[in-house]
């Protein structure tokens, strides 16, 4: 199994490649994600922005309200408007939340944790043993060591740039 993952929008104008596995994958059951997907949850793979290589057509960034009140930037195909990833104010531009459903092989990127299960739709039944929290969680308690180290690397890179 190669460590790269390709994906894109529905009209195939936007194509991208993740050059490694993501840091962590959220399955978010909050009402905001339910509305934005039109479904029951969002599946977002968090990954360093420099590990997402654009292969074709730049997405357009749409400023969108978010639950935090600080807003999010959703990157959408300029033609078919499918969202391929978003950036939240917390992590800024350095971390992308790639919509797992836009990957060619989304099955390779299952969720690491279910969040905001307080508003999970009742028919969605989580697999036994799945990590799940009613709202949010403490990063150190759930992220694998390797991902925490990657995050540290990212933070120190950001500091150097300042
Ligand atoms: Zn498109
Ligand atoms: Zn959410």
Tab-separated table of C-alpha atoms and ligand atoms in Angstrom:
chain	number	residue	atom	x	y	z
A	1	UNK	CA	0.000	0.000	0.000
A	2	UNK	CA	1.546	3.300	-1.066
A	3	UNK	CA	1.476	6.189	1.373
A	4	UNK	CA	0.020	8.658	-1.085
A	5	UNK	CA	-3.623	9.353	-1.592
A	6	UNK	CA	-5.203	11.104	-4.557
A	7	UNK	CA	-8.559	12.774	-4.777
A	8	UNK	CA	-10.581	15.543	-6.314
A	9	UNK	CA	-13.963	17.066	-7.015
A	10	UNK	CA	-16.854	15.595	-8.945
A	11	UNK	CA	-16.218	17.326	-12.305
A	12	UNK	CA	-12.530	16.323	-12.003
A	13	UNK	CA	-11.245	19.875	-12.569
A	14	UNK	CA	-9.584	19.907	-9.130
A	15	UNK	CA	-7.198	17.037	-8.422
A	16	UNK	CA	-4.857	16.733	-5.457
A	17	UNK	CA	-2.532	14.270	-3.773
A	18	UNK	CA	-1.863	13.793	-0.070
A	19	UNK	CA	1.782	12.783	0.102
A	20	UNK	CA	1.419	10.859	3.359
A	21	UNK	CA	-1.190	9.492	5.701
A	22	UNK	CA	-3.058	12.226	7.589
A	23	UNK	CA	-2.274	13.321	11.149
A	24	UNK	CA	-5.647	12.312	12.511
A	25	UNK	CA	-9.124	11.742	11.139
A	26	UNK	CA	-12.246	13.250	12.688
A	27	UNK	CA	-15.721	11.947	12.190
A	28	UNK	CA	-17.695	14.968	13.339
A	29	UNK	CA	-21.329	14.584	14.286
A	30	UNK	CA	-21.983	18.254	15.077
A	31	UNK	CA	-25.023	19.957	13.591
A	32	UNK	CA	-22.814	22.280	11.557
A	33	UNK	CA	-21.148	19.368	9.795
A	34	UNK	CA	-24.507	17.715	9.282
A	35	UNK	CA	-25.776	20.845	7.549
A	36	UNK	CA	-22.629	21.375	5.498
A	37	UNK	CA	-22.572	17.816	4.194
A	38	UNK	CA	-26.336	17.473	3.953
A	39	UNK	CA	-25.775	14.141	5.687
A	40	UNK	CA	-25.203	12.849	9.213
A	41	UNK	CA	-21.540	13.627	9.828
A	42	UNK	CA	-18.394	14.961	8.196
A	43	UNK	CA	-15.237	12.919	7.751
A	44	UNK	CA	-12.174	15.161	7.794
A	45	UNK	CA	-8.542	14.065	7.477
A	46	UNK	CA	-6.240	16.565	9.156
A	47	UNK	CA	-2.953	16.970	7.337
A	48	UNK	CA	-0.148	19.499	6.981
A	49	UNK	CA	-0.953	21.887	4.104
A	50	UNK	CA	2.441	21.216	2.486
A	51	UNK	CA	1.547	17.530	2.240
A	52	UNK	CA	-1.376	18.314	-0.045
A	53	UNK	CA	-0.076	18.788	-3.572
A	54	UNK	CA	-2.369	20.337	-6.126
A	55	UNK	CA	-2.237	18.346	-9.370
A	56	UNK	CA	-4.793	20.289	-11.356
A	57	UNK	CA	-6.909	23.511	-10.988
A	58	UNK	CA	-6.720	25.553	-7.804
A	59	UNK	CA	-9.840	25.445	-5.643
A	60	UNK	CA	-11.614	28.663	-4.800
A	61	UNK	CA	-11.726	29.669	-1.139
A	62	UNK	CA	-15.141	30.462	0.283
A	63	UNK	CA	-15.404	32.185	3.670
A	64	UNK	CA	-17.999	30.285	5.666
A	65	UNK	CA	-19.332	30.709	9.208
A	66	UNK	CA	-18.285	28.061	11.741
A	67	UNK	CA	-19.533	26.873	15.125
A	68	UNK	CA	-16.671	28.659	16.909
A	69	UNK	CA	-17.783	31.982	15.441
A	70	UNK	CA	-14.304	32.464	13.991
A	71	UNK	CA	-15.191	31.140	10.560
A	72	UNK	CA	-13.663	28.601	8.254
A	73	UNK	CA	-12.304	28.769	4.734
A	74	UNK	CA	-13.764	26.069	2.534
A	75	UNK	CA	-11.819	25.249	-0.635
A	76	UNK	CA	-14.214	24.432	-3.435
A	77	UNK	CA	-13.859	23.524	-7.088
A	78	UNK	CA	-14.462	26.712	-9.121
A	79	UNK	CA	-16.609	24.737	-11.565
A	80	UNK	CA	-18.673	22.131	-9.682
A	81	UNK	CA	-18.350	23.757	-6.217
A	82	UNK	CA	-17.605	20.508	-4.421
A	83	UNK	CA	-15.646	21.136	-1.207
A	84	UNK	CA	-12.280	19.354	-1.163
A	85	UNK	CA	-10.882	20.690	2.123
A	86	UNK	CA	-11.265	23.428	4.660
A	87	UNK	CA	-9.079	25.452	7.000
A	88	UNK	CA	-10.341	26.397	10.434
A	89	UNK	CA	-9.142	29.433	12.334
A	90	UNK	CA	-7.661	27.279	15.126
A	91	UNK	CA	-4.986	25.562	13.041
A	92	UNK	CA	-4.916	28.283	10.383
A	93	UNK	CA	-3.605	27.759	6.871
A	94	UNK	CA	-0.986	25.231	7.994
A	95	UNK	CA	-3.420	22.356	8.480
A	96	UNK	CA	-6.003	21.266	5.968
A	97	UNK	CA	-9.089	19.279	6.803
A	98	UNK	CA	-9.395	17.147	3.686
A	99	UNK	CA	-12.898	15.840	2.993
A	100	UNK	CA	-12.279	12.109	3.056
A	101	UNK	CA	-15.162	11.469	0.662
A	102	UNK	CA	-13.257	13.312	-2.092
A	103	UNK	CA	-10.412	10.777	-2.015
A	104	UNK	CA	-10.373	8.179	-4.795
A	105	UNK	CA	-10.038	5.504	-2.122
A	106	UNK	CA	-11.798	6.875	0.934
A	107	UNK	CA	-11.915	3.421	2.533
A	108	UNK	CA	-8.209	3.795	3.276
A	109	UNK	CA	-8.878	6.694	5.644
A	110	UNK	CA	-11.269	5.558	8.383
A	111	UNK	CA	-12.001	7.838	11.367
A	112	UNK	CA	-9.633	7.874	14.367
A	113	UNK	CA	-12.251	9.451	16.599
A	114	UNK	CA	-15.919	10.400	16.610
A	115	UNK	CA	-16.494	13.891	17.984
A	116	UNK	CA	-19.600	15.833	19.031
A	117	UNK	CA	-21.490	12.588	19.455
A	118	UNK	CA	-23.936	14.511	21.680
A	119	UNK	CA	-25.679	15.507	18.433
A	120	UNK	CA	-25.061	12.223	16.601
A	121	UNK	CA	-28.132	11.056	14.722
A	122	UNK	CA	-29.495	8.072	16.639
A	123	UNK	CA	-29.499	5.653	13.708
A	124	UNK	CA	-25.730	6.089	13.303
A	125	UNK	CA	-24.343	3.245	15.400
A	126	UNK	CA	-20.633	3.424	16.145
A	127	UNK	CA	-18.515	0.271	15.967
A	128	UNK	CA	-17.678	-1.213	19.379
A	129	UNK	CA	-14.371	0.117	20.684
A	130	UNK	CA	-14.401	3.225	18.469
A	131	UNK	CA	-13.006	6.330	20.157
A	132	UNK	CA	-15.911	8.674	20.736
A	133	UNK	CA	-16.398	11.876	22.713
A	134	UNK	CA	-19.524	13.928	23.377
A	135	UNK	CA	-17.821	17.135	22.302
A	136	UNK	CA	-14.100	17.649	21.774
A	137	UNK	CA	-11.016	15.937	23.229
A	138	UNK	CA	-7.504	16.414	24.554
A	139	UNK	CA	-5.062	15.922	21.665
A	140	UNK	CA	-2.392	14.180	23.750
A	141	UNK	CA	-4.856	11.573	24.953
A	142	UNK	CA	-5.765	10.346	21.476
A	143	UNK	CA	-3.227	11.280	18.811
A	144	UNK	CA	-0.511	8.731	18.041
A	145	UNK	CA	3.009	9.761	19.077
A	146	UNK	CA	4.106	10.118	15.455
A	147	UNK	CA	1.319	12.581	14.695
A	148	UNK	CA	2.092	14.623	17.814
A	149	UNK	CA	5.709	14.804	16.630
A	150	UNK	CA	4.643	15.866	13.154
A	151	UNK	CA	2.550	18.609	14.752
A	152	UNK	CA	5.536	19.783	16.814
A	153	UNK	CA	7.575	19.968	13.611
A	154	UNK	CA	4.875	22.006	11.970
A	155	UNK	CA	4.667	24.425	14.903
A	156	UNK	CA	8.426	24.990	14.947
A	157	UNK	CA	8.409	25.591	11.187
A	158	UNK	CA	5.685	28.198	11.675
A	159	UNK	CA	7.733	29.889	14.401
A	160	UNK	CA	10.758	30.141	12.096
A	161	UNK	CA	8.661	31.884	9.475
A	162	UNK	CA	7.552	34.600	11.902
B	1	LIG	ZN1	-15.177	20.252	-9.983
B	2	LIG	ZN1	-18.525	19.303	13.025
